[in-house]
Coordinates of C-alpha atoms in Angstrom, one line a residue:
M1 CA -22.7 -17.9 4.4
S2 CA -19.4 -17.3 6.8
D3 CA -16.9 -14.2 6.7
N4 CA -14.5 -17.1 6.9
H5 CA -15.3 -18.6 4.4
S6 CA -16.4 -16.0 1.6
E7 CA -12.7 -14.8 2.5
T8 CA -11.7 -18.8 0.8
W9 CA -13.5 -18.1 -1.7
Y10 CA -11.9 -14.6 -2.9
H11 CA -8.8 -15.7 -2.6
S12 CA -9.0 -19.1 -4.5
W13 CA -6.7 -18.5 -6.8
E14 CA -4.4 -17.9 -3.5
M15 CA -5.5 -21.3 -2.3
H16 CA -5.1 -23.1 -5.9
L17 CA -1.2 -22.2 -5.5
L18 CA -0.8 -23.6 -2.3
Q19 CA -2.3 -26.2 -3.0
T20 CA -0.3 -27.0 -6.0
S21 CA 2.7 -25.7 -4.5
K22 CA 3.6 -22.8 -6.8
L23 CA 3.0 -20.7 -3.3
D24 CA 6.5 -19.9 -2.2
V25 CA 6.6 -16.7 -1.5
L26 CA 10.1 -17.6 0.9
G27 CA 11.3 -19.7 -2.5
H28 CA 11.0 -15.8 -4.9
V29 CA 12.7 -13.6 -2.5
Q30 CA 15.9 -15.3 -1.7
Q31 CA 16.2 -15.2 -5.4
H32 CA 16.0 -11.3 -5.2
T33 CA 19.0 -10.2 -2.5
L34 CA 22.1 -9.4 -5.1
I35 CA 22.8 -6.0 -6.2
S36 CA 22.9 -6.4 -10.0
N37 CA 25.8 -4.5 -11.6
P38 CA 27.4 -3.6 -8.8
D39 CA 30.2 -2.0 -10.2
E40 CA 27.3 0.7 -11.2
R41 CA 25.6 0.9 -8.2
K42 CA 22.0 0.8 -10.2
L43 CA 19.5 -2.4 -9.2
N44 CA 17.8 -3.5 -12.4
D45 CA 16.2 -6.2 -9.6
L46 CA 14.9 -6.6 -6.4
L47 CA 17.1 -6.6 -3.3
Y48 CA 14.8 -7.6 -0.8
F49 CA 15.2 -7.0 3.2
N50 CA 16.0 -10.5 4.0
H51 CA 20.0 -9.4 3.0
S52 CA 22.2 -7.9 5.2
A53 CA 22.7 -5.5 1.4
A54 CA 19.4 -4.6 1.9
Y55 CA 20.0 -2.7 5.6
Q56 CA 23.4 -1.9 4.1
E57 CA 21.4 0.9 1.3
L58 CA 19.2 2.5 3.7
K59 CA 22.6 5.0 4.5
T60 CA 21.9 8.8 3.3
S61 CA 23.2 11.2 0.9
E62 CA 22.5 14.8 -0.4
K63 CA 19.9 13.0 -2.9
S64 CA 19.1 10.2 -1.0
S65 CA 16.8 9.9 1.9
A66 CA 15.7 7.0 4.2
Q67 CA 14.4 9.2 7.2
D68 CA 10.6 8.0 6.7
F69 CA 11.6 4.0 7.3
Y70 CA 12.2 5.5 10.6
H71 CA 9.4 7.5 11.0
Y72 CA 7.1 4.3 10.1
Q73 CA 8.6 2.3 12.9
E74 CA 6.1 4.3 15.1
G75 CA 3.5 2.0 13.8
W76 CA 3.8 0.4 10.3
E77 CA 1.1 -3.1 10.7
A78 CA 0.6 -5.9 8.5
Q79 CA -3.0 -5.5 7.4
V80 CA -5.8 -7.7 9.1
T81 CA -7.2 -9.0 5.7
Q82 CA -6.3 -9.8 2.1
S83 CA -8.5 -6.4 1.3
Y84 CA -7.4 -4.2 3.6
C85 CA -4.4 -3.0 2.0
A86 CA -4.9 1.1 1.6
V87 CA -6.0 0.9 5.1
A88 CA -3.6 -0.8 6.6
T89 CA -0.8 2.3 4.7
S90 CA -3.3 5.1 5.8
A91 CA -2.6 4.0 9.5
A92 CA 1.2 3.2 9.1
A93 CA 1.3 6.9 7.5
L94 CA -0.5 8.6 10.1
N95 CA 0.7 7.1 12.4
S96 CA 4.4 8.3 11.1
L97 CA 3.3 11.0 11.2
R98 CA 2.7 11.4 15.5
G99 CA 3.4 14.8 17.3
K100 CA 2.5 16.0 14.2
I101 CA -1.2 15.6 14.6
D102 CA -3.6 13.7 16.2
L103 CA -4.1 10.2 16.1
P104 CA -7.6 8.7 15.4
Q105 CA -8.3 6.6 18.8
D106 CA -8.6 3.2 19.2
E107 CA -10.2 3.1 22.5
I108 CA -8.4 -0.6 23.6
Y109 CA -4.8 1.7 24.1
I110 CA -5.9 4.4 25.6
P111 CA -4.3 6.6 26.5
Y112 CA -1.9 6.3 24.2
P113 CA -2.5 8.0 20.8
W114 CA -1.7 4.7 18.4
A115 CA -3.8 4.4 14.7
T116 CA -5.3 0.8 14.4
Q117 CA -6.9 0.4 11.0
N118 CA -10.2 -0.8 12.8
A119 CA -9.8 3.6 14.7
L120 CA -10.0 4.5 11.2
L121 CA -12.9 3.0 9.3
L122 CA -14.6 4.5 13.0
N123 CA -14.5 7.5 11.7
E124 CA -18.2 8.9 11.2
Q125 CA -17.3 10.6 7.6
V126 CA -15.8 7.5 6.3
K127 CA -18.7 5.6 7.4
Q128 CA -21.0 8.1 5.5
H129 CA -19.2 8.4 2.1
I130 CA -16.7 5.1 1.8
F131 CA -17.6 1.7 4.1
N132 CA -19.9 1.2 7.5
V133 CA -17.9 -0.7 9.2
Q134 CA -21.0 -1.5 11.4
K135 CA -23.1 -2.8 9.1
T136 CA -20.8 -4.8 6.8
K137 CA -18.4 -6.3 9.3
R138 CA -15.0 -6.6 7.0
L139 CA -14.4 -4.7 3.3
Y140 CA -14.2 -7.6 0.6
V141 CA -13.0 -5.4 -1.8
G142 CA -9.9 -3.4 -2.0
L143 CA -9.8 0.4 -1.6
G144 CA -8.7 2.0 -4.7
L145 CA -6.5 5.2 -5.1
S146 CA -9.2 8.1 -4.6
M147 CA -10.6 6.3 -2.7
A148 CA -7.7 5.9 0.2
A149 CA -7.1 9.0 -0.7
S150 CA -10.5 10.2 0.4
L151 CA -10.4 8.0 3.9
L152 CA -6.5 9.6 5.1
N153 CA -8.4 13.1 4.5
Y154 CA -11.8 12.4 6.5
N155 CA -9.0 11.1 9.7
L156 CA -6.7 14.3 8.5
N157 CA -9.6 16.8 8.5
G158 CA -9.0 20.5 10.7
Q159 CA -5.1 19.0 11.3
G160 CA -3.2 20.8 9.0
Y161 CA -2.2 17.9 7.0
M162 CA -4.4 16.2 3.1
A163 CA -3.9 13.8 1.6
E164 CA -3.2 14.3 -2.7
A165 CA -3.9 11.7 -4.7
H166 CA -2.3 11.4 -8.5
S167 CA -3.9 8.8 -10.7
V168 CA 0.2 8.0 -13.2
D169 CA -1.9 8.1 -16.6
P170 CA 2.0 6.6 -18.8
T171 CA 0.4 8.5 -21.7
T172 CA 0.2 12.1 -19.8
F173 CA 2.5 11.3 -16.9
E174 CA 5.8 11.5 -18.1
K175 CA 8.4 9.0 -15.8
D176 CA 11.0 11.5 -14.9
E177 CA 8.9 14.5 -13.7
T178 CA 7.2 11.5 -11.9
I179 CA 9.7 10.4 -10.1
K180 CA 11.5 13.8 -9.7
M181 CA 8.3 14.8 -7.9
I182 CA 7.5 11.7 -5.1
K183 CA 11.5 11.4 -4.2
K184 CA 11.5 15.9 -3.7
A185 CA 8.1 14.6 -1.2
L186 CA 10.0 11.6 0.5
L187 CA 13.4 14.3 0.8
D188 CA 10.5 16.9 3.0
D189 CA 10.3 15.4 6.9
K190 CA 7.0 16.9 6.9
M191 CA 6.0 14.7 3.7
R192 CA 4.7 11.1 3.6
V193 CA 4.7 8.7 0.0
V194 CA 2.3 5.9 -0.5
I195 CA 1.7 4.1 -4.1
N196 CA -1.0 2.2 -5.0
Y197 CA 0.6 -0.7 -7.9
D198 CA 0.4 -3.7 -9.5
R199 CA 2.4 -6.3 -8.1
G200 CA 3.3 -7.3 -11.2
G201 CA 5.0 -3.9 -12.4
I202 CA 7.5 -4.8 -9.4
G203 CA 7.7 -8.7 -10.7
Q204 CA 5.4 -10.0 -7.7
G205 CA 2.7 -10.8 -10.1
P206 CA 2.1 -14.8 -9.1
Y207 CA 1.4 -13.5 -5.4
G208 CA -1.2 -10.7 -5.9
H209 CA -1.7 -7.5 -8.0
G210 CA -3.4 -4.6 -6.9
H211 CA -2.0 -3.0 -3.3
F212 CA -0.5 -0.4 -1.5
S213 CA 2.0 0.2 0.4
P214 CA 4.1 3.4 2.3
L215 CA 7.4 4.2 0.7
G216 CA 10.2 4.3 3.5
A217 CA 13.4 5.5 1.9
Y218 CA 15.0 6.8 -2.4
N219 CA 18.4 5.6 -2.4
E220 CA 19.9 8.0 -5.3
E221 CA 22.9 5.5 -6.4
L222 CA 20.9 2.8 -6.8
D223 CA 18.0 4.7 -8.1
A224 CA 15.8 2.4 -6.3
F225 CA 12.7 3.5 -3.5
L226 CA 12.2 1.2 -0.5
V227 CA 8.9 -0.2 -0.9
M228 CA 7.5 -1.3 3.1
D229 CA 4.7 -3.9 1.6
V230 CA 2.2 -4.1 4.6
A231 CA 1.2 -7.4 3.1
K232 CA 4.4 -8.8 5.6
Y233 CA 2.6 -12.4 5.8
K234 CA 4.2 -12.5 1.9
Y235 CA 6.8 -10.0 1.7
P236 CA 9.6 -7.9 3.9
P237 CA 10.6 -4.5 2.8
V238 CA 12.1 -4.7 -0.8
W239 CA 14.4 -1.7 -3.0
V240 CA 12.7 -1.4 -6.5
P241 CA 14.0 0.4 -9.2
S242 CA 12.5 3.3 -10.0
A243 CA 11.5 2.9 -13.4
K244 CA 9.4 -0.2 -12.4
V245 CA 7.6 2.2 -9.4
F246 CA 6.8 4.1 -12.5
N247 CA 5.8 0.5 -14.6
A248 CA 4.0 -0.3 -11.4
I249 CA 2.1 2.7 -10.1
S250 CA 1.0 3.3 -13.8
T251 CA -1.6 0.8 -14.6
L252 CA -4.8 0.2 -14.5
D253 CA -7.0 -0.1 -12.0
T254 CA -10.3 -1.7 -13.5
C255 CA -12.5 -1.6 -9.8
A256 CA -11.0 1.9 -8.8
N257 CA -14.2 3.9 -7.8
F258 CA -17.4 2.2 -6.3
T259 CA -20.0 1.8 -3.6
Y260 CA -20.1 -1.0 -1.2
T261 CA -23.2 -2.7 -0.8
D262 CA -24.7 -3.8 3.0
R263 CA -24.8 -7.0 1.5
L264 CA -22.2 -9.6 1.1
P265 CA -21.3 -11.0 -2.0
D266 CA -21.4 -14.5 -2.3
F267 CA -18.3 -15.4 -3.7
K268 CA -18.7 -19.3 -4.8
T269 CA -21.5 -18.6 -6.9
E270 CA -21.1 -15.1 -8.1
S271 CA -18.7 -13.7 -10.9
F272 CA -16.5 -11.0 -9.5
L273 CA -18.1 -9.1 -12.8
S274 CA -21.1 -9.4 -12.1
I275 CA -20.0 -8.1 -8.4
E276 CA -18.2 -5.1 -9.9
K277 CA -21.4 -4.3 -11.5
E278 CA -23.3 -4.3 -8.6
L279 CA -20.9 -2.0 -7.0
G280 CA -20.6 0.6 -10.0
C281 CA -17.2 0.1 -10.5
Q282 CA -15.3 2.7 -12.4
E283 CA -11.6 2.5 -13.6
A284 CA -9.0 4.4 -13.2
H285 CA -5.4 4.8 -13.4
R286 CA -3.5 3.4 -9.9
G287 CA -0.5 6.6 -9.1
F288 CA 0.6 7.9 -5.4
I289 CA -0.6 9.5 -2.4
I290 CA 1.6 12.4 -1.2
I291 CA 0.8 13.0 2.6
K292 CA 1.7 16.5 2.9
P293 CA 0.6 20.2 4.9
D294 CA -2.0 21.7 3.7
S295 CA -0.7 25.3 3.4

């Protein structure tokens, strides 16, 4: 079975939405363009970057920060397949640290430093411990939180930076303390924050669930984070209320840790439950990763 055939079946739920005229991402985005309760300056819904008001909220104040949004313009690309959200997010985070670290060099851009999704996967430790792209050719199940942190750390080794994963179990993580930790990291120019979340938690459930993206800013007045979606073919960047972000990152991932096999499953004839069993899937809560100096 070809890769294209497998990809079509793996994302058959989206094909069904398209065929039944229910896949209307643009319509969904256009429904969320205004700030709720403008007098209170709090955001109750989503505010997408298809509206000038969203750009205006990038202004900074003492307790707000938009610096990472601009750093991510160094190299924030769309994920190259629908399973590469963690890889694309990691590449964006590394490119945003250009000048602070040596980037994994993709040979097609030599001599210019530029971390591509392919370059991250060609790291020898990544091939040995996470996924050997030269054997299986492509990821067919997206990485979990701790696996994404390992992907980053294998590419950060010896450079004075580390990626620290925080799995957010809502029974042990309090919302206010979690949001405070993320805000503190965003205010530090040397740190970056990426989140592993369920789209349903922020109101995008019909168009996917488990996902990764960088956070580009925090607006204190709106009490909202800027999620810079790496699935650019679905969504533009979006301001998301902090409560929704917490709800989304505190969800359970049923296949958070697993071991890739060299065999490409047949998604047409095999159930995902049987594929999860073959991979040895272990469940864990989603969460966030802080990339920071290791000293």
